[in-house]
Amino acid sequence: MKEKPVVGIATDGAHSAKERLTRFRAVDLSSGKELFSKAIGNWTNNIGEFLGIVEAVRYVMEHPESPRTIYSDSITAITWYCNKQTASSRRCPALQKAEIFLKVMEARIKDI
């Protein structure tokens, strides 16, 4: 069994069909401190997971002392991040901004 990481940033997204609300957040694994938490409206879990990763990258860029390793349990969101493009048919403004951010900042985020 793999050991649980103790240094880095863990991101997670969630969608509640009942509340019609998608959220994402990130936690610093070494301190347990929540770094950010955002609600983005009625989208999908995959969109929340992806935006959580992108927001964590922004956080690392703004806080150079923070860990540069980001963890996610979403293969879909990780794939979208690596491709710098989503495969979602839902077009929310935050998703489009995230895709543009990743493409524009590609050189600066290679090591995150």
N, CA, C and O atoms as a DFTB+ gen file, in Angstrom:
448 C
 N C O
     1  1       0.838      -1.186       0.000
     2  2       0.000       0.000       0.000
     3  2       0.879       1.245       0.000
     4  3       1.835       1.349       0.769
     5  1       0.538       2.184      -0.876
     6  2       1.290       3.425      -0.978
     7  2       1.096       4.282       0.257
     8  3       0.008       4.342       0.831
     9  1       2.186       4.952       0.658
    10  2       2.079       5.866       1.793
    11  2       1.336       7.132       1.375
    12  3       1.462       7.605       0.245
    13  1       0.572       7.658       2.300
    14  2      -0.181       8.888       2.069
    15  2       0.796      10.065       2.043
    16  3       1.625      10.188       2.945
    17  1       0.715      10.936       1.026
    18  2       1.623      12.086       0.984
    19  2       1.374      13.036       2.153
    20  3       0.237      13.220       2.589
    21  1       2.449      13.633       2.649
    22  2       2.330      14.567       3.774
    23  2       2.751      15.987       3.392
    24  3       2.567      16.921       4.173
    25  1       3.310      16.147       2.200
    26  2       3.700      17.468       1.712
    27  2       3.070      17.662       0.338
    28  3       3.141      16.780      -0.517
    29  1       2.464      18.806       0.137
    30  2       1.832      19.108      -1.143
    31  2       0.488      19.765      -0.927
    32  3       0.113      20.112       0.193
    33  1      -0.224      19.925      -2.018
    34  2      -1.556      20.519      -1.995
    35  2      -2.530      19.500      -2.562
    36  3      -2.333      18.991      -3.666
    37  1      -3.574      19.205      -1.813
    38  2      -4.616      18.280      -2.272
    39  2      -5.822      19.086      -2.719
    40  3      -6.299      19.960      -1.996
    41  1      -6.310      18.788      -3.912
    42  2      -7.496      19.471      -4.426
    43  2      -8.645      18.482      -4.528
    44  3      -8.436      17.277      -4.665
    45  1      -9.851      19.004      -4.460
    46  2     -11.028      18.150      -4.605
    47  2     -12.189      18.982      -5.126
    48  3     -12.320      20.164      -4.809
    49  1     -13.012      18.352      -5.916
    50  2     -14.220      18.989      -6.420
    51  2     -15.418      18.140      -6.047
    52  3     -15.289      16.937      -5.823
    53  1     -16.573      18.758      -5.980
    54  2     -17.804      18.030      -5.646
    55  2     -18.984      18.722      -6.309
    56  3     -18.982      19.934      -6.524
    57  1     -19.990      17.919      -6.627
    58  2     -21.217      18.462      -7.201
    59  2     -22.404      17.863      -6.465
    60  3     -22.479      16.649      -6.279
    61  1     -23.325      18.711      -6.050
    62  2     -24.559      18.268      -5.412
    63  2     -25.716      18.529      -6.369
    64  3     -26.049      19.679      -6.657
    65  1     -26.329      17.446      -6.861
    66  2     -27.490      17.596      -7.743
    67  2     -28.665      18.195      -6.972
    68  3     -29.447      18.974      -7.518
    69  1     -28.778      17.823      -5.698
    70  2     -29.870      18.339      -4.867
    71  2     -29.760      19.854      -4.693
    72  3     -30.741      20.581      -4.853
    73  1     -28.554      20.317      -4.365
    74  2     -28.330      21.755      -4.169
    75  2     -28.056      22.489      -5.483
    76  3     -28.059      23.719      -5.532
    77  1     -27.819      21.714      -6.547
    78  2     -27.463      22.284      -7.848
    79  2     -26.249      23.200      -7.708
    80  3     -26.254      24.344      -8.163
    81  1     -25.203      22.660      -7.060
    82  2     -24.020      23.453      -6.761
    83  2     -22.753      22.617      -6.917
    84  3     -22.662      21.497      -6.414
    85  1     -21.794      23.177      -7.615
    86  2     -20.479      22.573      -7.784
    87  2     -19.485      23.399      -6.981
    88  3     -19.527      24.629      -6.987
    89  1     -18.590      22.700      -6.288
    90  2     -17.588      23.370      -5.448
    91  2     -16.231      22.731      -5.667
    92  3     -16.126      21.607      -6.158
    93  1     -15.186      23.474      -5.291
    94  2     -13.839      22.898      -5.248
    95  2     -13.058      23.570      -4.132
    96  3     -13.384      24.673      -3.693
    97  1     -12.018      22.876      -3.685
    98  2     -11.190      23.424      -2.614
    99  2      -9.810      22.794      -2.666
   100  3      -9.574      21.833      -3.399
   101  1      -8.897      23.357      -1.868
   102  2      -7.551      22.809      -1.744
   103  2      -7.097      22.908      -0.299
   104  3      -7.464      23.829       0.431
   105  1      -6.283      21.928       0.096
   106  2      -5.767      21.854       1.459
   107  2      -4.257      21.640       1.399
   108  3      -3.766      20.842       0.600
   109  1      -3.522      22.364       2.253
   110  2      -2.087      22.136       2.421
   111  2      -1.935      20.878       3.270
   112  3      -2.373      20.850       4.420
   113  1      -1.321      19.844       2.716
   114  2      -1.244      18.560       3.417
   115  2      -0.403      18.610       4.685
   116  3      -0.695      17.888       5.638
   117  1       0.631      19.442       4.721
   118  2       1.486      19.464       5.911
   119  2       0.833      20.164       7.093
   120  3       1.060      19.779       8.240
   121  1       0.026      21.186       6.833
   122  2      -0.598      21.933       7.932
   123  2      -2.080      21.600       8.114
   124  3      -2.644      21.849       9.179
   125  1      -2.706      21.044       7.090
   126  2      -4.143      20.791       7.136
   127  2      -4.975      22.036       6.870
   128  3      -6.203      21.989       6.932
   129  1      -4.311      23.151       6.572
   130  2      -4.998      24.425       6.348
   131  2      -5.695      24.426       4.986
   132  3      -5.110      24.052       3.970
   133  1      -6.962      24.854       4.993
   134  2      -7.680      25.019       3.733
   135  2      -7.148      26.275       3.044
   136  3      -7.170      27.361       3.624
   137  1      -6.674      26.129       1.819
   138  2      -6.075      27.240       1.090
   139  2      -7.122      28.073       0.362
   140  3      -7.001      29.295       0.270
   141  1      -8.134      27.417      -0.147
   142  2      -9.246      28.112      -0.784
   143  2     -10.420      27.155      -0.907
   144  3     -10.259      25.935      -0.870
   145  1     -11.592      27.730      -1.054
   146  2     -12.827      26.974      -1.258
   147  2     -13.764      27.865      -2.060
   148  3     -14.016      29.009      -1.682
   149  1     -14.277      27.343      -3.163
   150  2     -15.135      28.162      -4.016
   151  2     -16.342      27.369      -4.491
   152  3     -16.251      26.172      -4.763
   153  1     -17.461      28.051      -4.584
   154  2     -18.676      27.498      -5.190
   155  2     -18.820      28.167      -6.552
   156  3     -18.642      29.379      -6.675
   157  1     -19.143      27.373      -7.579
   158  2     -19.141      27.927      -8.939
   159  2     -20.467      27.782      -9.674
   160  3     -20.528      28.019     -10.881
   161  1     -21.512      27.404      -8.984
   162  2     -22.804      27.249      -9.646
   163  2     -23.086      25.798     -10.005
   164  3     -22.436      24.889      -9.487
   165  1     -24.027      25.583     -10.866
   166  2     -24.503      24.246     -11.219
   167  2     -23.775      23.726     -12.457
   168  3     -24.248      23.910     -13.579
   169  1     -22.634      23.083     -12.258
   170  2     -21.865      22.540     -13.369
   171  2     -21.719      21.037     -13.188
   172  3     -22.724      20.352     -13.000
   173  1     -20.506      20.501     -13.236
   174  2     -20.305      19.056     -13.051
   175  2     -19.161      18.817     -12.081
   176  3     -18.363      19.715     -11.809
   177  1     -19.089      17.605     -11.566
   178  2     -18.000      17.243     -10.673
   179  2     -16.648      17.381     -11.380
   180  3     -15.699      17.908     -10.800
   181  1     -16.555      16.910     -12.631
   182  2     -15.282      17.000     -13.357
   183  2     -14.837      18.442     -13.545
   184  3     -13.647      18.738     -13.448
   185  1     -15.771      19.334     -13.810
   186  2     -15.424      20.749     -13.936
   187  2     -14.895      21.274     -12.601
   188  3     -13.904      22.003     -12.575
   189  1     -15.535      20.916     -11.507
   190  2     -15.054      21.324     -10.185
   191  2     -13.665      20.790      -9.891
   192  3     -12.817      21.516      -9.374
   193  1     -13.424      19.529     -10.216
   194  2     -12.099      18.922     -10.001
   195  2     -11.034      19.661     -10.812
   196  3      -9.968      19.989     -10.290
   197  1     -11.321      19.921     -12.077
   198  2     -10.375      20.606     -12.961
   199  2     -10.091      22.022     -12.470
   200  3      -8.932      22.430     -12.392
   201  1     -11.132      22.767     -12.141
   202  2     -10.930      24.139     -11.670
   203  2     -10.178      24.173     -10.346
   204  3      -9.450      25.127     -10.074
   205  1     -10.346      23.145      -9.522
   206  2      -9.575      23.050      -8.285
   207  2      -8.083      22.940      -8.560
   208  3      -7.274      23.579      -7.887
   209  1      -7.718      22.129      -9.550
   210  2      -6.303      21.995      -9.922
   211  2      -5.771      23.321     -10.458
   212  3      -4.696      23.768     -10.058
   213  1      -6.513      23.942     -11.353
   214  2      -6.061      25.208     -11.948
   215  2      -5.925      26.293     -10.878
   216  3      -4.966      27.064     -10.895
   217  1      -6.869      26.352      -9.961
   218  2      -6.786      27.342      -8.878
   219  2      -5.582      27.054      -7.977
   220  3      -4.952      27.982      -7.472
   221  1      -5.264      25.788      -7.776
   222  2      -4.082      25.432      -6.977
   223  2      -2.803      25.882      -7.684
   224  3      -1.866      26.339      -7.029
   225  1      -2.754      25.759      -8.994
   226  2      -1.598      26.242      -9.759
   227  2      -1.465      27.754      -9.590
   228  3      -0.365      28.263      -9.373
   229  1      -2.567      28.461      -9.689
   230  2      -2.543      29.919      -9.462
   231  2      -2.027      30.233      -8.050
   232  3      -1.225      31.147      -7.857
   233  1      -2.501      29.462      -7.078
   234  2      -2.089      29.667      -5.689
   235  2      -0.572      29.494      -5.558
   236  3       0.093      30.310      -4.920
   237  1      -0.033      28.446      -6.155
   238  2       1.413      28.186      -6.092
   239  2       2.184      29.340      -6.737
   240  3       3.222      29.758      -6.223
   241  1       1.687      29.844      -7.843
   242  2       2.365      30.963      -8.509
   243  2       2.358      32.221      -7.639
   244  3       3.328      32.979      -7.636
   245  1       1.278      32.440      -6.910
   246  2       1.164      33.626      -6.058
   247  2       1.857      33.452      -4.711
   248  3       2.164      34.440      -4.045
   249  1       2.107      32.218      -4.303
   250  2       2.751      31.911      -3.026
   251  2       3.943      30.987      -3.289
   252  3       3.837      29.775      -3.097
   253  1       5.071      31.546      -3.727
   254  2       6.217      30.726      -4.125
   255  2       6.770      29.823      -3.015
   256  3       7.461      28.844      -3.298
   257  1       6.469      30.147      -1.767
   258  2       6.950      29.320      -0.651
   259  2       6.087      28.078      -0.442
   260  3       6.457      27.192       0.329
   261  1       4.960      28.005      -1.108
   262  2       4.046      26.867      -0.924
   263  2       4.571      25.639      -1.674
   264  3       5.375      25.772      -2.597
   265  1       4.117      24.443      -1.277
   266  2       4.540      23.230      -1.988
   267  2       4.134      23.310      -3.460
   268  3       3.098      23.886      -3.792
   269  1       4.948      22.735      -4.331
   270  2       4.685      22.790      -5.769
   271  2       4.069      21.497      -6.300
   272  3       3.845      21.367      -7.504
   273  1       3.798      20.550      -5.420
   274  2       3.168      19.296      -5.830
   275  2       1.679      19.380      -5.525
   276  3       1.275      19.675      -4.400
   277  1       0.871      19.115      -6.544
   278  2      -0.583      19.178      -6.411
   279  2      -1.147      17.786      -6.644
   280  3      -0.801      17.117      -7.618
   281  1      -2.020      17.357      -5.738
   282  2      -2.646      16.038      -5.836
   283  2      -4.127      16.182      -6.166
   284  3      -4.803      17.095      -5.694
   285  1      -4.614      15.253      -6.993
   286  2      -6.040      15.172      -7.313
   287  2      -6.381      13.703      -7.501
   288  3      -5.552      12.926      -7.976
   289  1      -7.596      13.320      -7.132
   290  2      -8.026      11.935      -7.341
   291  2      -8.818      11.782      -8.638
   292  3      -9.386      10.722      -8.900
   293  1      -8.856      12.833      -9.444
   294  2      -9.644      12.815     -10.674
   295  2      -8.751      12.637     -11.899
   296  3      -8.046      13.563     -12.301
   297  1      -8.784      11.445     -12.489
   298  2      -8.015      11.186     -13.706
   299  2      -8.486      12.118     -14.830
   300  3      -7.674      12.616     -15.610
   301  1      -9.784      12.346     -14.906
   302  2     -10.324      13.239     -15.937
   303  2      -9.751      14.642     -15.786
   304  3      -9.284      15.224     -16.765
   305  1      -9.779      15.192     -14.580
   306  2      -9.271      16.552     -14.355
   307  2      -7.770      16.634     -14.616
   308  3      -7.293      17.625     -15.169
   309  1      -7.027      15.612     -14.228
   310  2      -5.581      15.596     -14.482
   311  2      -5.320      15.565     -15.990
   312  3      -4.437      16.266     -16.484
   313  1      -6.083      14.759     -16.711
   314  2      -5.941      14.688     -18.169
   315  2      -6.260      16.033     -18.805
   316  3      -5.525      16.497     -19.677
   317  1      -7.347      16.659     -18.378
   318  2      -7.699      17.980     -18.905
   319  2      -6.587      18.983     -18.614
   320  3      -6.250      19.804     -19.467
   321  1      -6.017      18.917     -17.411
   322  2      -4.925      19.825     -17.050
   323  2      -3.720      19.600     -17.973
   324  3      -3.160      20.556     -18.509
   325  1      -3.333      18.355     -18.152
   326  2      -2.179      18.046     -19.009
   327  2      -2.411      18.484     -20.454
   328  3      -1.486      18.943     -21.123
   329  1      -3.636      18.344     -20.927
   330  2      -3.984      18.746     -22.294
   331  2      -4.252      20.244     -22.423
   332  3      -4.331      20.775     -23.531
   333  1      -4.389      20.916     -21.292
   334  2      -4.734      22.342     -21.246
   335  2      -6.047      22.628     -21.966
   336  3      -6.262      23.715     -22.502
   337  1      -6.906      21.634     -21.963
   338  2      -8.205      21.751     -22.622
   339  2      -9.131      20.686     -22.058
   340  3      -8.717      19.551     -21.821
   341  1     -10.366      21.056     -21.848
   342  2     -11.333      20.094     -21.328
   343  2     -12.060      19.400     -22.468
   344  3     -12.002      19.830     -23.619
   345  1     -12.736      18.331     -22.127
   346  2     -13.574      17.624     -23.095
   347  2     -15.042      17.799     -22.721
   348  3     -15.907      17.071     -23.208
   349  1     -15.314      18.761     -21.861
   350  2     -16.680      18.988     -21.401
   351  2     -17.498      19.706     -22.467
   352  3     -17.015      20.627     -23.126
   353  1     -18.732      19.275     -22.622
   354  2     -19.637      19.972     -23.542
   355  2     -20.268      21.191     -22.867
   356  3     -20.874      22.031     -23.532
   357  1     -20.123      21.280     -21.549
   358  2     -20.641      22.429     -20.788
   359  2     -19.625      23.562     -20.897
   360  3     -18.442      23.352     -20.630
   361  1     -20.054      24.723     -21.272
   362  2     -19.141      25.845     -21.469
   363  2     -19.403      26.947     -20.456
   364  3     -20.115      27.909     -20.744
   365  1     -18.840      26.807     -19.297
   366  2     -18.979      27.868     -18.300
   367  2     -17.806      28.843     -18.453
   368  3     -16.718      28.432     -18.857
   369  1     -18.011      30.114     -18.140
   370  2     -16.954      31.116     -18.291
   371  2     -15.677      30.764     -17.518
   372  3     -14.575      30.985     -18.020
   373  1     -15.811      30.225     -16.315
   374  2     -14.630      29.875     -15.515
   375  2     -13.803      28.793     -16.202
   376  3     -12.575      28.802     -16.112
   377  1     -14.454      27.880     -16.874
   378  2     -13.767      26.805     -17.590
   379  2     -12.967      27.377     -18.757
   380  3     -11.813      27.005     -18.968
   381  1     -13.575      28.265     -19.501
   382  2     -12.882      28.885     -20.631
   383  2     -11.691      29.720     -20.160
   384  3     -10.628      29.689     -20.781
   385  1     -11.862      30.460     -19.075
   386  2     -10.758      31.253     -18.527
   387  2      -9.617      30.352     -18.067
   388  3      -8.447      30.681     -18.262
   389  1      -9.952      29.223     -17.459
   390  2      -8.929      28.289     -16.980
   391  2      -8.127      27.717     -18.143
   392  3      -6.903      27.611     -18.060
   393  1      -8.803      27.349     -19.219
   394  2      -8.106      26.817     -20.395
   395  2      -7.157      27.860     -20.979
   396  3      -6.021      27.536     -21.327
   397  1      -7.609      29.102     -21.088
   398  2      -6.762      30.179     -21.607
   399  2      -5.570      30.400     -20.685
   400  3      -4.439      30.530     -21.153
   401  1      -5.816      30.442     -19.370
   402  2      -4.740      30.623     -18.395
   403  2      -3.662      29.556     -18.579
   404  3      -2.475      29.882     -18.622
   405  1      -4.058      28.292     -18.688
   406  2      -3.088      27.205     -18.823
   407  2      -2.265      27.333     -20.102
   408  3      -1.064      27.062     -20.097
   409  1      -2.893      27.738     -21.177
   410  2      -2.173      27.880     -22.447
   411  2      -1.215      29.064     -22.412
   412  3      -0.084      28.962     -22.888
   413  1      -1.657      30.184     -21.854
   414  2      -0.821      31.383     -21.788
   415  2       0.347      31.188     -20.821
   416  3       1.457      31.647     -21.089
   417  1       0.103      30.518     -19.711
   418  2       1.118      30.364     -18.664
   419  2       1.914      29.063     -18.787
   420  3       2.623      28.686     -17.853
   421  1       1.808      28.386     -19.909
   422  2       2.418      27.062     -20.072
   423  2       3.881      27.008     -19.636
   424  3       4.267      26.090     -18.913
   425  1       4.689      27.954     -20.052
   426  2       6.114      27.935     -19.711
   427  2       6.348      28.093     -18.210
   428  3       7.277      27.498     -17.664
   429  1       5.517      28.887     -17.542
   430  2       5.710      29.140     -16.110
   431  2       5.201      28.018     -15.217
   432  3       5.598      27.932     -14.055
   433  1       4.328      27.153     -15.738
   434  2       3.729      26.129     -14.878
   435  2       4.262      24.721     -15.153
   436  3       3.743      23.749     -14.604
   437  1       5.283      24.603     -15.991
   438  2       5.818      23.280     -16.339
   439  2       6.238      22.457     -15.129
   440  3       6.042      21.242     -15.110
   441  1       6.809      23.097     -14.128
   442  2       7.346      22.351     -12.978
   443  2       6.375      22.259     -11.805
   444  3       6.774      21.880     -10.704
   445  1       5.119      22.597     -12.023
   446  2       4.119      22.491     -10.953
   447  2       3.335      21.222     -11.163
   448  3       2.432      20.918     -10.383
